[in-house]
Tab-separated table of C-alpha atoms in Angstrom:
chain	number	residue	atom	x	y	z
A	184	UNK	CA	0.000	0.000	0.000
A	185	UNK	CA	2.919	2.390	0.774
A	186	UNK	CA	4.343	1.863	-2.717
A	187	UNK	CA	1.362	3.674	-4.274
A	188	UNK	CA	1.953	6.697	-2.048
A	189	UNK	CA	5.201	7.344	-3.918
A	190	UNK	CA	4.574	10.269	-6.260
A	191	UNK	CA	6.758	9.012	-9.149
A	192	UNK	CA	5.201	5.559	-9.168
A	193	UNK	CA	1.720	7.050	-8.969
A	194	UNK	CA	2.452	9.317	-11.939
A	195	UNK	CA	3.572	6.285	-14.012
A	196	UNK	CA	0.463	4.262	-13.143
A	197	UNK	CA	-1.729	5.624	-16.040
A	198	UNK	CA	0.983	4.736	-18.585
A	199	UNK	CA	1.300	1.257	-17.080
A	200	UNK	CA	-2.466	0.724	-17.336
A	201	UNK	CA	-2.465	2.051	-20.919
A	202	UNK	CA	0.301	-0.401	-21.860
A	203	UNK	CA	-1.664	-3.303	-20.366
A	204	UNK	CA	-4.817	-2.157	-22.250
A	205	UNK	CA	-2.858	-2.023	-25.566
A	206	UNK	CA	-1.487	-5.530	-24.987
A	207	UNK	CA	-4.958	-6.885	-24.175
A	208	UNK	CA	-6.504	-5.259	-27.267
A	209	UNK	CA	-3.694	-6.619	-29.476
A	210	UNK	CA	-4.189	-10.150	-28.076
A	211	UNK	CA	-7.955	-9.951	-28.616
A	212	UNK	CA	-7.498	-8.836	-32.238
A	213	UNK	CA	-4.865	-11.483	-32.977
A	214	UNK	CA	-6.978	-14.247	-31.384
A	215	UNK	CA	-10.418	-12.937	-32.365
A	216	UNK	CA	-11.858	-16.424	-33.005
A	217	UNK	CA	-10.821	-17.718	-29.584
A	218	UNK	CA	-12.148	-14.651	-27.752
A	219	UNK	CA	-15.401	-14.687	-29.747
A	220	UNK	CA	-15.950	-18.300	-28.670
A	221	UNK	CA	-15.006	-17.427	-25.100
A	222	UNK	CA	-17.478	-14.534	-25.017
A	223	UNK	CA	-20.176	-16.804	-26.472
A	224	UNK	CA	-19.551	-19.454	-23.797
A	225	UNK	CA	-19.543	-16.877	-21.009
A	226	UNK	CA	-22.772	-15.357	-22.345
A	227	UNK	CA	-24.457	-18.788	-22.443
A	228	UNK	CA	-23.583	-19.201	-18.746
A	229	UNK	CA	-24.694	-15.747	-17.566
A	230	UNK	CA	-27.813	-15.538	-19.787
A	231	UNK	CA	-30.218	-16.856	-17.088
A	232	UNK	CA	-28.854	-14.324	-14.592
A	233	UNK	CA	-29.101	-11.503	-17.144
A	234	UNK	CA	-32.752	-12.350	-17.753
A	235	UNK	CA	-33.148	-12.732	-13.991
A	236	UNK	CA	-31.918	-9.162	-13.569
A	237	UNK	CA	-34.372	-7.938	-16.213
A	238	UNK	CA	-37.201	-9.897	-14.603
A	239	UNK	CA	-36.275	-8.554	-11.159
A	240	UNK	CA	-36.299	-5.019	-12.571
A	241	UNK	CA	-39.809	-5.522	-13.987
A	242	UNK	CA	-41.074	-7.272	-10.850
A	243	UNK	CA	-39.643	-4.449	-8.744
A	244	UNK	CA	-42.213	-2.020	-10.181
A	245	UNK	CA	-45.291	-3.642	-8.547
A	246	UNK	CA	-43.124	-4.841	-5.626
A	247	UNK	CA	-42.232	-1.249	-4.678
A	248	UNK	CA	-45.887	-0.211	-4.858
A	249	UNK	CA	-47.043	-3.132	-2.712
A	250	UNK	CA	-44.271	-2.485	-0.186
A	251	UNK	CA	-45.269	1.191	0.054
A	252	UNK	CA	-48.890	0.208	0.710
A	253	UNK	CA	-47.952	-2.358	3.369
A	254	UNK	CA	-45.844	0.291	5.092
A	255	UNK	CA	-49.059	2.234	5.763
A	256	UNK	CA	-50.776	-0.686	7.474
A	257	UNK	CA	-51.325	-0.509	11.227
A	258	UNK	CA	-50.844	-4.253	11.702
A	259	UNK	CA	-47.390	-4.501	13.277
A	260	UNK	CA	-46.816	-8.126	12.241
A	261	UNK	CA	-47.276	-7.249	8.560
A	262	UNK	CA	-45.521	-3.881	8.816
A	263	UNK	CA	-42.346	-5.386	10.272
A	264	UNK	CA	-42.273	-8.077	7.604
A	265	UNK	CA	-43.482	-5.957	4.700
A	266	UNK	CA	-40.459	-6.867	2.552
A	267	UNK	CA	-41.220	-10.599	2.812
A	268	UNK	CA	-44.972	-10.103	2.294
A	269	UNK	CA	-44.327	-7.789	-0.656
A	270	UNK	CA	-42.154	-10.413	-2.367
A	271	UNK	CA	-44.747	-13.151	-1.715
A	272	UNK	CA	-47.664	-11.052	-3.035
A	273	UNK	CA	-45.651	-9.952	-6.099
A	274	UNK	CA	-44.631	-13.538	-6.913
A	275	UNK	CA	-48.245	-14.696	-6.518
A	276	UNK	CA	-49.404	-11.875	-8.799
A	277	UNK	CA	-46.918	-12.734	-11.563
A	278	UNK	CA	-47.540	-16.464	-11.113
A	279	UNK	CA	-51.257	-15.838	-11.659
A	280	UNK	CA	-50.484	-13.859	-14.834
A	281	UNK	CA	-48.156	-16.591	-16.147
A	282	UNK	CA	-50.706	-19.318	-15.309
A	283	UNK	CA	-53.456	-17.374	-17.097
A	284	UNK	CA	-51.261	-16.910	-20.164
A	285	UNK	CA	-50.297	-20.606	-20.297
A	286	UNK	CA	-53.766	-21.942	-19.514
A	287	UNK	CA	-55.957	-19.564	-21.517
A	288	UNK	CA	-54.027	-17.443	-24.021
A	289	UNK	CA	-51.398	-19.900	-25.348
A	290	UNK	CA	-53.979	-22.591	-26.280
A	291	UNK	CA	-56.128	-19.919	-27.938
A	292	UNK	CA	-53.164	-18.621	-29.971
A	293	UNK	CA	-52.172	-22.168	-30.939
A	294	UNK	CA	-55.743	-22.956	-32.032
A	295	UNK	CA	-55.962	-19.685	-33.978
A	296	UNK	CA	-52.720	-20.389	-35.851
A	297	UNK	CA	-53.782	-24.004	-36.486
A	298	UNK	CA	-57.152	-22.816	-37.795
A	299	UNK	CA	-55.399	-20.299	-40.048
A	300	UNK	CA	-53.063	-22.965	-41.473
A	301	UNK	CA	-55.970	-25.389	-42.005
A	302	UNK	CA	-57.880	-22.772	-44.010
A	303	UNK	CA	-54.888	-21.628	-46.089
A	304	UNK	CA	-56.248	-23.143	-49.345
A	305	UNK	CA	-59.470	-21.091	-49.099
A	306	UNK	CA	-57.535	-17.937	-48.188
A	307	UNK	CA	-55.184	-18.657	-51.078
A	308	UNK	CA	-58.103	-18.843	-53.500
A	309	UNK	CA	-59.661	-15.673	-52.053
A	310	UNK	CA	-56.457	-13.708	-52.708
A	311	UNK	CA	-56.267	-15.033	-56.266
A	312	UNK	CA	-59.866	-13.979	-56.996
A	313	UNK	CA	-59.212	-10.518	-55.508
A	314	UNK	CA	-56.124	-10.051	-57.714
A	315	UNK	CA	-58.071	-11.180	-60.813
A	316	UNK	CA	-60.853	-8.721	-59.984
A	317	UNK	CA	-58.423	-5.788	-59.641
A	318	UNK	CA	-56.798	-6.691	-62.977
A	319	UNK	CA	-60.235	-6.960	-64.657
A	320	UNK	CA	-60.981	-3.325	-63.791
A	321	UNK	CA	-58.432	-2.239	-66.396
A	322	UNK	CA	-56.972	0.562	-64.266
A	323	UNK	CA	-54.185	2.496	-66.068
A	324	UNK	CA	-50.616	1.443	-65.176
A	325	UNK	CA	-51.925	-1.066	-62.640
A	326	UNK	CA	-51.541	-4.761	-63.315
A	327	UNK	CA	-50.819	-7.304	-60.609
A	328	UNK	CA	-49.074	-10.488	-61.669
A	329	UNK	CA	-51.128	-13.343	-60.270
A	330	UNK	CA	-48.363	-15.842	-60.928
A	331	UNK	CA	-45.691	-13.891	-59.018
A	332	UNK	CA	-47.968	-13.375	-55.976
A	333	UNK	CA	-48.976	-17.017	-55.942
A	334	UNK	CA	-45.338	-18.139	-56.175
A	335	UNK	CA	-44.404	-15.822	-53.311
A	336	UNK	CA	-47.250	-17.140	-51.148
A	337	UNK	CA	-46.356	-20.718	-52.024
A	338	UNK	CA	-42.758	-20.150	-50.911
A	339	UNK	CA	-43.981	-18.699	-47.623
A	340	UNK	CA	-46.541	-21.380	-46.804
A	341	UNK	CA	-45.304	-24.510	-48.598
A	342	UNK	CA	-43.522	-25.871	-45.518
A	343	UNK	CA	-46.243	-24.866	-43.040
A	344	UNK	CA	-48.728	-27.436	-41.810
A	345	UNK	CA	-50.683	-28.157	-38.657
A	346	UNK	CA	-48.787	-31.410	-38.091
A	347	UNK	CA	-45.318	-29.848	-38.049
A	348	UNK	CA	-46.317	-26.598	-36.330
A	349	UNK	CA	-45.563	-27.888	-32.825
A	350	UNK	CA	-42.229	-29.434	-33.859
A	351	UNK	CA	-41.251	-26.207	-35.635
A	352	UNK	CA	-41.890	-24.186	-32.470
A	353	UNK	CA	-39.839	-26.657	-30.450
A	354	UNK	CA	-36.970	-26.536	-32.946
A	355	UNK	CA	-36.879	-22.763	-33.141
A	356	UNK	CA	-37.225	-21.868	-29.506
A	357	UNK	CA	-35.775	-24.944	-27.778
A	358	UNK	CA	-38.523	-25.489	-25.237
A	359	UNK	CA	-36.445	-27.525	-22.784
A	360	UNK	CA	-33.621	-25.001	-22.770
A	361	UNK	CA	-36.084	-22.119	-22.499
A	362	UNK	CA	-37.824	-23.711	-19.506
A	363	UNK	CA	-34.502	-24.284	-17.732
A	364	UNK	CA	-33.315	-20.737	-18.486
A	365	UNK	CA	-36.652	-19.313	-17.392
A	366	UNK	CA	-36.560	-21.276	-14.134
A	367	UNK	CA	-33.041	-20.042	-13.307
A	368	UNK	CA	-33.997	-16.493	-14.282
A	369	UNK	CA	-37.054	-16.620	-12.016
A	370	UNK	CA	-35.094	-17.961	-9.016
A	371	UNK	CA	-32.250	-15.460	-9.496
A	372	UNK	CA	-34.755	-12.595	-9.859
A	373	UNK	CA	-36.180	-13.386	-6.406
A	374	UNK	CA	-32.718	-13.259	-4.800
A	375	UNK	CA	-31.830	-10.078	-6.718
A	376	UNK	CA	-35.057	-8.482	-5.524
A	377	UNK	CA	-34.411	-9.553	-1.929
A	378	UNK	CA	-30.828	-8.194	-2.033
A	379	UNK	CA	-31.759	-5.016	-3.927
A	380	UNK	CA	-30.853	-2.565	-1.155
A	381	UNK	CA	-27.477	-4.221	-0.455
A	382	UNK	CA	-26.705	-4.174	-4.178
A	383	UNK	CA	-27.513	-0.443	-4.423
A	384	UNK	CA	-25.286	0.329	-1.419
A	385	UNK	CA	-22.435	-1.689	-2.969
A	386	UNK	CA	-22.733	0.165	-6.292
A	387	UNK	CA	-22.647	3.527	-4.487
A	388	UNK	CA	-19.501	2.449	-2.622
A	389	UNK	CA	-17.804	1.366	-5.866
A	390	UNK	CA	-18.659	4.690	-7.544
A	391	UNK	CA	-17.395	6.671	-4.555
A	392	UNK	CA	-14.065	4.794	-4.684
A	393	UNK	CA	-13.365	5.474	-8.381
A	394	UNK	CA	-14.859	8.989	-8.648
A	395	UNK	CA	-14.834	12.279	-6.764
A	396	UNK	CA	-17.785	13.372	-4.648
A	397	UNK	CA	-19.086	15.763	-7.357
A	398	UNK	CA	-18.809	13.166	-10.115
A	399	UNK	CA	-20.427	10.544	-7.867
A	400	UNK	CA	-23.374	12.881	-7.266
A	401	UNK	CA	-23.765	13.461	-11.019
A	402	UNK	CA	-23.597	9.718	-11.783
A	403	UNK	CA	-26.146	8.868	-9.079
A	404	UNK	CA	-28.405	11.730	-10.195
A	405	UNK	CA	-28.602	10.621	-13.825
A	406	UNK	CA	-28.704	6.879	-13.123
A	407	UNK	CA	-31.603	7.602	-10.776
A	408	UNK	CA	-33.317	9.579	-13.505
A	409	UNK	CA	-32.643	6.783	-16.014
A	410	UNK	CA	-34.131	4.251	-13.601
A	411	UNK	CA	-37.183	6.475	-13.135
A	412	UNK	CA	-37.547	6.852	-16.921
A	413	UNK	CA	-37.393	3.086	-17.471
A	414	UNK	CA	-40.008	2.397	-14.811
A	415	UNK	CA	-42.319	5.094	-16.105
A	416	UNK	CA	-41.873	3.986	-19.710
A	417	UNK	CA	-42.660	0.325	-18.933
A	418	UNK	CA	-45.644	1.373	-16.805
A	419	UNK	CA	-47.010	3.707	-19.497
A	420	UNK	CA	-46.456	1.318	-22.411
A	421	UNK	CA	-48.084	-1.544	-20.475
A	422	UNK	CA	-51.214	0.503	-19.773
A	423	UNK	CA	-51.276	1.904	-23.308
A	424	UNK	CA	-50.757	-1.580	-24.792
A	425	UNK	CA	-53.670	-2.957	-22.762
A	426	UNK	CA	-55.923	-0.075	-23.854
A	427	UNK	CA	-54.883	-0.335	-27.518
A	428	UNK	CA	-55.134	-4.139	-27.562
A	429	UNK	CA	-58.621	-4.030	-26.018
A	430	UNK	CA	-59.872	-1.387	-28.476
A	431	UNK	CA	-58.474	-3.256	-31.505
A	432	UNK	CA	-59.928	-6.563	-30.269
A	433	UNK	CA	-63.397	-4.974	-29.961
A	434	UNK	CA	-63.077	-3.380	-33.427
A	435	UNK	CA	-62.063	-6.680	-35.022
A	436	UNK	CA	-64.886	-8.485	-33.229
A	437	UNK	CA	-67.284	-5.965	-34.770
A	438	UNK	CA	-65.725	-6.790	-38.157
A	439	UNK	CA	-66.270	-10.492	-37.256
A	440	UNK	CA	-62.621	-11.464	-37.528
A	441	UNK	CA	-62.010	-15.037	-36.307
A	442	UNK	CA	-58.618	-13.902	-34.952
A	443	UNK	CA	-59.746	-10.761	-33.121
A	444	UNK	CA	-58.308	-11.644	-29.698
A	445	UNK	CA	-55.014	-12.966	-31.105
A	446	UNK	CA	-54.469	-9.856	-33.259
A	447	UNK	CA	-55.452	-7.514	-30.413
A	448	UNK	CA	-52.952	-9.180	-28.043
A	449	UNK	CA	-50.234	-9.062	-30.711
A	450	UNK	CA	-50.819	-5.361	-31.397
A	451	UNK	CA	-50.747	-4.567	-27.672
A	452	UNK	CA	-47.410	-6.381	-27.242
A	453	UNK	CA	-45.611	-4.827	-30.240
A	454	UNK	CA	-46.796	-1.427	-28.986
A	455	UNK	CA	-43.831	-1.533	-26.552
A	456	UNK	CA	-41.699	-0.587	-29.572
A	457	UNK	CA	-42.525	3.067	-30.381
A	458	UNK	CA	-43.551	3.994	-33.939
A	459	UNK	CA	-42.277	0.853	-35.688
A	460	UNK	CA	-44.190	-1.483	-33.373
A	461	UNK	CA	-47.606	-0.042	-34.144
A	462	UNK	CA	-46.784	0.261	-37.873
A	463	UNK	CA	-45.687	-3.383	-38.075
A	464	UNK	CA	-48.646	-4.530	-35.963
A	465	UNK	CA	-51.187	-2.635	-38.082
A	466	UNK	CA	-49.661	-3.958	-41.306
A	467	UNK	CA	-49.791	-7.530	-39.982
A	468	UNK	CA	-53.425	-7.155	-38.854
A	469	UNK	CA	-54.484	-5.799	-42.246
A	470	UNK	CA	-52.707	-8.649	-44.081
A	471	UNK	CA	-54.460	-11.283	-41.928
A	472	UNK	CA	-57.843	-9.576	-42.389
A	473	UNK	CA	-57.275	-9.382	-46.164
A	474	UNK	CA	-56.444	-13.093	-46.262
A	475	UNK	CA	-59.338	-14.222	-44.101
A	476	UNK	CA	-62.117	-11.736	-44.877
A	477	UNK	CA	-61.301	-10.143	-48.202
A	478	UNK	CA	-60.021	-6.831	-49.570
A	479	UNK	CA	-63.186	-4.870	-48.703
A	480	UNK	CA	-63.053	-5.725	-45.002
A	481	UNK	CA	-59.280	-5.131	-45.011
A	482	UNK	CA	-59.829	-1.614	-46.439
A	483	UNK	CA	-62.340	-0.912	-43.648
A	484	UNK	CA	-59.855	-2.314	-41.118
A	485	UNK	CA	-57.117	0.026	-42.408
A	486	UNK	CA	-59.330	3.080	-41.893
A	487	UNK	CA	-60.449	1.969	-38.414
A	488	UNK	CA	-56.902	1.094	-37.300
A	489	UNK	CA	-55.451	4.350	-38.604
A	490	UNK	CA	-58.097	6.318	-36.688
A	491	UNK	CA	-57.380	4.231	-33.569
A	492	UNK	CA	-53.619	4.806	-33.913
A	493	UNK	CA	-54.177	8.557	-34.262
A	494	UNK	CA	-56.376	8.635	-31.154
A	495	UNK	CA	-53.797	6.594	-29.240
A	496	UNK	CA	-50.820	8.657	-30.428
A	497	UNK	CA	-52.394	12.097	-29.991
A	498	UNK	CA	-54.751	11.659	-27.026
A	499	UNK	CA	-54.115	8.514	-24.931
A	500	UNK	CA	-50.279	8.399	-24.923
A	501	UNK	CA	-49.754	12.149	-24.274
A	502	UNK	CA	-52.150	11.973	-21.305
A	503	UNK	CA	-50.357	8.925	-19.889
A	504	UNK	CA	-46.851	10.327	-20.410
A	505	UNK	CA	-47.674	13.854	-19.299
A	506	UNK	CA	-44.639	15.283	-21.123
A	507	UNK	CA	-42.161	12.863	-19.512
A	508	UNK	CA	-40.549	11.984	-22.838
A	509	UNK	CA	-40.843	15.184	-24.853
A	510	UNK	CA	-38.709	14.005	-27.781
A	511	UNK	CA	-39.138	14.977	-31.412
A	512	UNK	CA	-40.392	12.238	-33.783
A	513	UNK	CA	-37.121	12.408	-35.759
A	514	UNK	CA	-35.049	11.891	-32.588
A	515	UNK	CA	-37.285	8.966	-31.574
A	516	UNK	CA	-36.884	7.274	-34.974
A	517	UNK	CA	-33.096	7.771	-34.946
A	518	UNK	CA	-32.774	6.476	-31.373
A	519	UNK	CA	-34.966	3.430	-32.084
A	520	UNK	CA	-32.947	2.622	-35.217
A	521	UNK	CA	-29.629	2.853	-33.350
A	522	UNK	CA	-30.998	0.923	-30.358
A	523	UNK	CA	-32.354	-1.827	-32.612
A	524	UNK	CA	-29.032	-2.129	-34.462
A	525	UNK	CA	-27.113	-2.295	-31.162
A	526	UNK	CA	-29.322	-4.623	-29.090
A	527	UNK	CA	-32.313	-5.760	-31.149
A	528	UNK	CA	-35.773	-5.477	-29.597
A	529	UNK	CA	-34.344	-4.715	-26.130
A	530	UNK	CA	-32.406	-1.826	-27.657
A	531	UNK	CA	-35.511	-0.449	-29.367
A	532	UNK	CA	-37.517	-0.573	-26.131
A	533	UNK	CA	-34.699	0.946	-24.052
A	534	UNK	CA	-33.907	3.683	-26.603
A	535	UNK	CA	-36.518	6.232	-25.469
A	536	UNK	CA	-35.674	6.312	-21.712
A	537	UNK	CA	-31.926	6.407	-22.460
A	538	UNK	CA	-32.187	9.167	-25.068
A	539	UNK	CA	-34.425	11.203	-22.731
A	540	UNK	CA	-31.660	11.163	-20.090
A	541	UNK	CA	-28.937	11.919	-22.656
A	542	UNK	CA	-31.014	14.858	-23.854
A	543	UNK	CA	-31.273	16.160	-20.268
A	544	UNK	CA	-27.505	15.819	-19.818
A	545	UNK	CA	-26.818	17.681	-23.075
A	546	UNK	CA	-29.288	20.451	-22.246
A	547	UNK	CA	-27.799	20.889	-18.757
A	548	UNK	CA	-24.296	20.981	-20.262
A	549	UNK	CA	-25.327	23.632	-22.809
A	550	UNK	CA	-27.168	25.704	-20.187
A	551	UNK	CA	-24.163	25.578	-17.854
A	552	UNK	CA	-21.748	26.868	-20.515
A	553	UNK	CA	-24.234	29.497	-21.738
A	554	UNK	CA	-24.582	30.822	-18.192
A	555	UNK	CA	-20.808	30.722	-17.781
A	556	UNK	CA	-20.325	32.776	-20.960
A	557	UNK	CA	-22.976	35.247	-19.830
A	558	UNK	CA	-21.227	35.640	-16.457
A	559	UNK	CA	-17.852	36.288	-18.140
A	560	UNK	CA	-19.492	38.759	-20.496
A	561	UNK	CA	-21.038	40.707	-17.613
A	562	UNK	CA	-17.714	40.774	-15.741
A	563	UNK	CA	-15.921	42.179	-18.797
A	564	UNK	CA	-18.494	44.893	-19.374
A	565	UNK	CA	-17.387	48.372	-18.123
């Protein structure tokens, strides 16, 4: 420990660390295949704990609310053990949701997809007749090649059947591996939630060791704001997704779509991704309606869904957000694109809260230097 108190040695420490960093980078580049495999193996090991952290973060939202309510109770037995009771109630709540999804929604979705695949020949013929009708109208510069559309549809659906649907799902997602990963993630999320306060204290201690008091305050301030943004964003998008999914389900039921509930759930889920999620969801809904109910009903569905999206985007979402994420549409699109390229769907969902904090940091930085310039200007004035 006394060696590091020597001024000369301490001054050489940054150069020593830089040299080590250069050597490490050179070794990684020269052995890129080995390190890529190593990173892949490490990621496969820590994946359950990563998802456990994400799950704990999501569970923490209702957990904190339940804990705050139990703190108000006058029953001393519950009040003293509110942390334990909060975890139990939260786990029961999420277990009920998961059970409902597995018992009610998953079978419905499976039956809907199976029904769709079974009726593909009739949908196929309906599309062909619709294309022939459009071509028979003789509209100028509009001619749809029936053969090319049919070939495209054949390539999409030729390998799909009800018999191999279950095996395809198993092959793609790896059900056994997913169950094991999900179980580990769930168990680790409980321990992470239980040790949340100790973890926060440890992080603060680490930051205080490697940064000055002022920098530590800034880091804690903006990480706290980022945490608040994430929680608020998830809360808002969940409520908005439920509202949007319910409205779309009712609208499709009115249009007598056999897949109303499935499409409403899908549109509510993809709504977590701003802009692109609703666009993709609407496009998918219209395609399914066109296949199953014809072009006329699909045209009506487009109008209804566009009106619904406008109401949601201009009335429901602004009221829920209350100006929390006052970002321009261009900035949102750019941030979602970059987030999606960097981390896929997780990156797209996380883009808005992160960019909102970065915008605050940039605005505070600009305001600070503008005020500094103004102060210097006033001092220099006679």
